[in-house]
Amino acid sequence: MIILPGPASRDLATRLALKLRAKLVPVHFKKFPDGESYLRIEGTIKGENTAIVQTTSPPQDERMMQLLLLTSAANDQNPEAITVIVPYLAYSRQDRRFLPGEALSAKMVMDALATCGVSKLITVNCHNPAALKSFPILVQDLSAIPLLAKHFKDRGYEGAVSLSMGKKGLVTALEAADILKGSSDFLPTKRHRRTGRVTIEKKPLKVESKVAIFFDDIISSGGTMMKAVAHAKRQGATRVFAACVHPLLIDNAEEKILRSGADEVVGTDTVPSSVSIVSVAPLIAKALTRQGA
Ligand code: R5P
């Protein structure tokens, strides 16, 4: 297998190539003075099973364009197959029209990738898994929650309370609790239709004198996590950790969460950041191996 590192995920691509003992073909990337992206595959991938690694965290539009350019350049070389690994998949929120005239961005992205010759897409904890249904290409959505839970277990937090946001997120808390062997619960959430702002319901949590760990797929502005952490502290948790798969951390979100009482914010390398200490490379390597990389 050949790994092509997209400019937004070079470190993760390198970790993945090492895990798989796959060849990493360099991709030269630069920006023109007007801001346009330029890239060139510095090697040949003709007839090769090829995996492209490129996250599409902010700046999403730019990174999405780089992904399409890289996929198109790869397709032009006639590889055996192209799998795109998009650890954080942008534009997955909008899979249906909430208001007339809105763009179906999730479908548009998939159509564009299919046009560029992609046969399979692998992503991690897609924010809106419903958006992945009925796509023209094969999609695999992996969960990095067990890796995050294992990280805390290895640090001695076995038995901690695993918490998540939203009733739908309870499965996240259960996934973590399966590894941490403690109890699990969730805080109900509501999302505003137009602003997208999430509010949490401050229900009682059984965290008194315990270590509590919140697991979420994403921390964006940090607003949801801040409120959740402060609530757990008020309920008597001794230590509170904020863990997420995709640490977008917009506008000093990490600082805000720490100020709300969290001991630490921990994320994965689906999105490179100061808190991306858990790598999803083993998870992706396993998925690629299973498909016969
Ligand atoms: C909610 O559905 C998600 O699981 C996250 O809690 C939310 O998207 C995080 O957004 P923010 O960090 O802006 O509050």
Tab-separated table of N, CA, C and O in Angstrom, residues 227-276:
chain	number	residue	atom	x	y	z
A	227	LYS	N	-19.665	24.067	30.226
A	227	LYS	CA	-20.853	23.979	31.086
A	227	LYS	C	-20.916	22.612	31.758
A	227	LYS	O	-21.242	22.494	32.938
A	228	ALA	N	-20.572	21.579	31.002
A	228	ALA	CA	-20.634	20.216	31.536
A	228	ALA	C	-19.613	20.029	32.663
A	228	ALA	O	-19.928	19.471	33.716
A	229	VAL	N	-18.407	20.527	32.440
A	229	VAL	CA	-17.335	20.397	33.451
A	229	VAL	C	-17.726	21.136	34.728
A	229	VAL	O	-17.628	20.597	35.839
A	230	ALA	N	-18.191	22.372	34.578
A	230	ALA	CA	-18.572	23.177	35.747
A	230	ALA	C	-19.691	22.467	36.512
A	230	ALA	O	-19.682	22.446	37.753
A	231	HIS	N	-20.613	21.855	35.781
A	231	HIS	CA	-21.727	21.149	36.418
A	231	HIS	C	-21.206	19.949	37.224
A	231	HIS	O	-21.591	19.754	38.382
A	232	ALA	N	-20.308	19.174	36.643
A	232	ALA	CA	-19.758	17.997	37.340
A	232	ALA	C	-18.984	18.420	38.583
A	232	ALA	O	-19.024	17.755	39.613
A	233	LYS	N	-18.274	19.545	38.494
A	233	LYS	CA	-17.530	20.042	39.656
A	233	LYS	C	-18.504	20.412	40.781
A	233	LYS	O	-18.287	20.071	41.938
A	234	ARG	N	-19.594	21.101	40.393
A	234	ARG	CA	-20.588	21.502	41.399
A	234	ARG	C	-21.235	20.288	42.062
A	234	ARG	O	-21.666	20.346	43.196
A	235	GLN	N	-21.274	19.186	41.289
A	235	GLN	CA	-21.881	17.958	41.823
A	235	GLN	C	-20.901	17.160	42.684
A	235	GLN	O	-21.191	16.049	43.083
A	236	GLY	N	-19.702	17.690	42.880
A	236	GLY	CA	-18.757	17.100	43.817
A	236	GLY	C	-17.671	16.206	43.226
A	236	GLY	O	-16.971	15.511	43.985
A	237	ALA	N	-17.486	16.217	41.904
A	237	ALA	CA	-16.409	15.398	41.313
A	237	ALA	C	-15.059	15.931	41.794
A	237	ALA	O	-14.857	17.142	41.871
A	238	THR	N	-14.137	15.005	42.125
A	238	THR	CA	-12.830	15.444	42.624
A	238	THR	C	-11.968	15.971	41.479
A	238	THR	O	-11.294	16.986	41.599
A	239	ARG	N	-11.982	15.246	40.362
A	239	ARG	CA	-11.223	15.659	39.182
A	239	ARG	C	-12.135	15.487	37.973
A	239	ARG	O	-12.913	14.524	37.912
A	240	VAL	N	-12.040	16.411	37.032
A	240	VAL	CA	-12.859	16.305	35.816
A	240	VAL	C	-11.941	16.458	34.596
A	240	VAL	O	-11.161	17.410	34.504
A	241	PHE	N	-12.034	15.509	33.689
A	241	PHE	CA	-11.261	15.568	32.445
A	241	PHE	C	-12.210	15.783	31.269
A	241	PHE	O	-13.335	15.268	31.271
A	242	ALA	N	-11.743	16.523	30.280
A	242	ALA	CA	-12.542	16.786	29.074
A	242	ALA	C	-11.860	16.097	27.904
A	242	ALA	O	-10.787	16.527	27.470
A	243	ALA	N	-12.457	15.006	27.428
A	243	ALA	CA	-11.830	14.263	26.320
A	243	ALA	C	-12.695	14.356	25.071
A	243	ALA	O	-13.918	14.297	25.149
A	244	CYS	N	-12.039	14.517	23.947
A	244	CYS	CA	-12.803	14.547	22.696
A	244	CYS	C	-11.963	13.911	21.590
A	244	CYS	O	-10.738	13.826	21.683
A	245	VAL	N	-12.663	13.476	20.552
A	245	VAL	CA	-11.949	12.908	19.405
A	245	VAL	C	-11.372	14.056	18.565
A	245	VAL	O	-10.190	14.038	18.211
A	246	HIS	N	-12.208	15.052	18.268
A	246	HIS	CA	-11.778	16.135	17.364
A	246	HIS	C	-11.611	17.459	18.122
A	246	HIS	O	-12.572	18.193	18.354
A	247	PRO	N	-10.371	17.788	18.521
A	247	PRO	CA	-10.171	19.035	19.262
A	247	PRO	C	-10.038	20.246	18.325
A	247	PRO	O	-8.941	20.711	18.045
A	248	LEU	N	-11.177	20.756	17.889
A	248	LEU	CA	-11.114	21.930	16.998
A	248	LEU	C	-10.652	23.161	17.783
A	248	LEU	O	-9.947	24.013	17.249
A	249	LEU	N	-11.102	23.236	19.041
A	249	LEU	CA	-10.643	24.272	19.979
A	249	LEU	C	-10.608	25.682	19.386
A	249	LEU	O	-9.554	26.318	19.313
A	250	ILE	N	-11.771	26.128	18.948
A	250	ILE	CA	-11.893	27.474	18.371
A	250	ILE	C	-11.848	28.508	19.506
A	250	ILE	O	-12.403	28.275	20.585
A	251	ASP	N	-11.216	29.636	19.243
A	251	ASP	CA	-11.195	30.772	20.190
A	251	ASP	C	-10.833	30.400	21.626
A	251	ASP	O	-11.650	30.568	22.544
A	252	ASN	N	-9.647	29.940	21.851
A	252	ASN	CA	-9.167	29.619	23.214
A	252	ASN	C	-10.076	28.661	23.982
A	252	ASN	O	-10.243	28.781	25.198
A	253	ALA	N	-10.665	27.715	23.280
A	253	ALA	CA	-11.594	26.787	23.947
A	253	ALA	C	-10.897	26.021	25.067
A	253	ALA	O	-11.485	25.824	26.137
A	254	GLU	N	-9.635	25.632	24.841
A	254	GLU	CA	-8.930	24.847	25.868
A	254	GLU	C	-8.839	25.642	27.168
A	254	GLU	O	-9.175	25.148	28.246
A	255	GLU	N	-8.411	26.891	27.035
A	255	GLU	CA	-8.265	27.758	28.215
A	255	GLU	C	-9.600	27.910	28.946
A	255	GLU	O	-9.669	27.818	30.175
A	256	LYS	N	-10.667	28.099	28.156
A	256	LYS	CA	-11.995	28.304	28.766
A	256	LYS	C	-12.425	27.059	29.547
A	256	LYS	O	-12.978	27.152	30.631
A	257	ILE	N	-12.148	25.890	28.981
A	257	ILE	CA	-12.547	24.630	29.646
A	257	ILE	C	-11.737	24.430	30.932
A	257	ILE	O	-12.260	24.026	31.956
A	258	LEU	N	-10.443	24.766	30.865
A	258	LEU	CA	-9.605	24.640	32.061
A	258	LEU	C	-10.095	25.598	33.142
A	258	LEU	O	-10.175	25.256	34.316
A	259	ARG	N	-10.477	26.799	32.722
A	259	ARG	CA	-10.972	27.796	33.685
A	259	ARG	C	-12.293	27.358	34.322
A	259	ARG	O	-12.627	27.741	35.428
A	260	SER	N	-13.050	26.524	33.595
A	260	SER	CA	-14.339	26.081	34.143
A	260	SER	C	-14.148	24.943	35.158
A	260	SER	O	-15.111	24.456	35.737
A	261	GLY	N	-12.897	24.493	35.344
A	261	GLY	CA	-12.616	23.508	36.390
A	261	GLY	C	-12.030	22.193	35.905
A	261	GLY	O	-11.772	21.307	36.723
A	262	ALA	N	-11.798	22.042	34.602
A	262	ALA	CA	-11.238	20.778	34.098
A	262	ALA	C	-9.763	20.666	34.482
A	262	ALA	O	-9.037	21.661	34.500
A	263	ASP	N	-9.345	19.444	34.773
A	263	ASP	CA	-7.927	19.197	35.077
A	263	ASP	C	-7.102	19.229	33.794
A	263	ASP	O	-5.942	19.617	33.790
A	264	GLU	N	-7.723	18.757	32.706
A	264	GLU	CA	-6.985	18.641	31.451
A	264	GLU	C	-7.952	18.433	30.287
A	264	GLU	O	-9.031	17.863	30.476
A	265	VAL	N	-7.551	18.880	29.123
A	265	VAL	CA	-8.313	18.602	27.902
A	265	VAL	C	-7.465	17.639	27.086
A	265	VAL	O	-6.267	17.883	26.881
A	266	VAL	N	-8.068	16.541	26.653
A	266	VAL	CA	-7.327	15.530	25.888
A	266	VAL	C	-8.049	15.268	24.569
A	266	VAL	O	-9.270	15.112	24.538
A	267	GLY	N	-7.292	15.241	23.482
A	267	GLY	CA	-7.886	14.975	22.172
A	267	GLY	C	-7.041	14.009	21.371
A	267	GLY	O	-6.003	13.534	21.839
A	268	THR	N	-7.484	13.720	20.154
A	268	THR	CA	-6.718	12.826	19.271
A	268	THR	C	-6.106	13.623	18.110
A	268	THR	O	-6.413	14.806	17.914
A	269	ASP	N	-5.297	12.932	17.327
A	269	ASP	CA	-4.635	13.603	16.199
A	269	ASP	C	-5.472	13.587	14.914
A	269	ASP	O	-4.933	13.776	13.825
A	270	THR	N	-6.805	13.385	15.047
A	270	THR	CA	-7.649	13.580	13.848
A	270	THR	C	-7.556	15.048	13.455
A	270	THR	O	-7.716	15.410	12.301
A	271	VAL	N	-7.329	15.882	14.482
A	271	VAL	CA	-7.142	17.321	14.286
A	271	VAL	C	-5.864	17.691	15.037
A	271	VAL	O	-5.824	17.557	16.261
A	272	PRO	N	-4.809	18.115	14.313
A	272	PRO	CA	-3.578	18.461	15.029
A	272	PRO	C	-3.820	19.658	15.954
A	272	PRO	O	-4.398	20.661	15.530
A	273	SER	N	-3.431	19.537	17.228
A	273	SER	CA	-3.629	20.636	18.184
A	273	SER	C	-2.709	20.406	19.380
A	273	SER	O	-2.051	19.361	19.472
A	274	SER	N	-2.719	21.351	20.304
A	274	SER	CA	-1.855	21.236	21.497
A	274	SER	C	-2.300	20.094	22.412
A	274	SER	O	-1.554	19.673	23.286
A	275	VAL	N	-3.528	19.585	22.240
A	275	VAL	CA	-4.009	18.519	23.132
A	275	VAL	C	-4.120	17.166	22.418
A	275	VAL	O	-4.653	16.204	22.989
A	276	SER	N	-3.618	17.101	21.183
A	276	SER	CA	-3.777	15.865	20.379
A	276	SER	C	-2.758	14.804	20.788
A	276	SER	O	-1.825	14.500	20.037
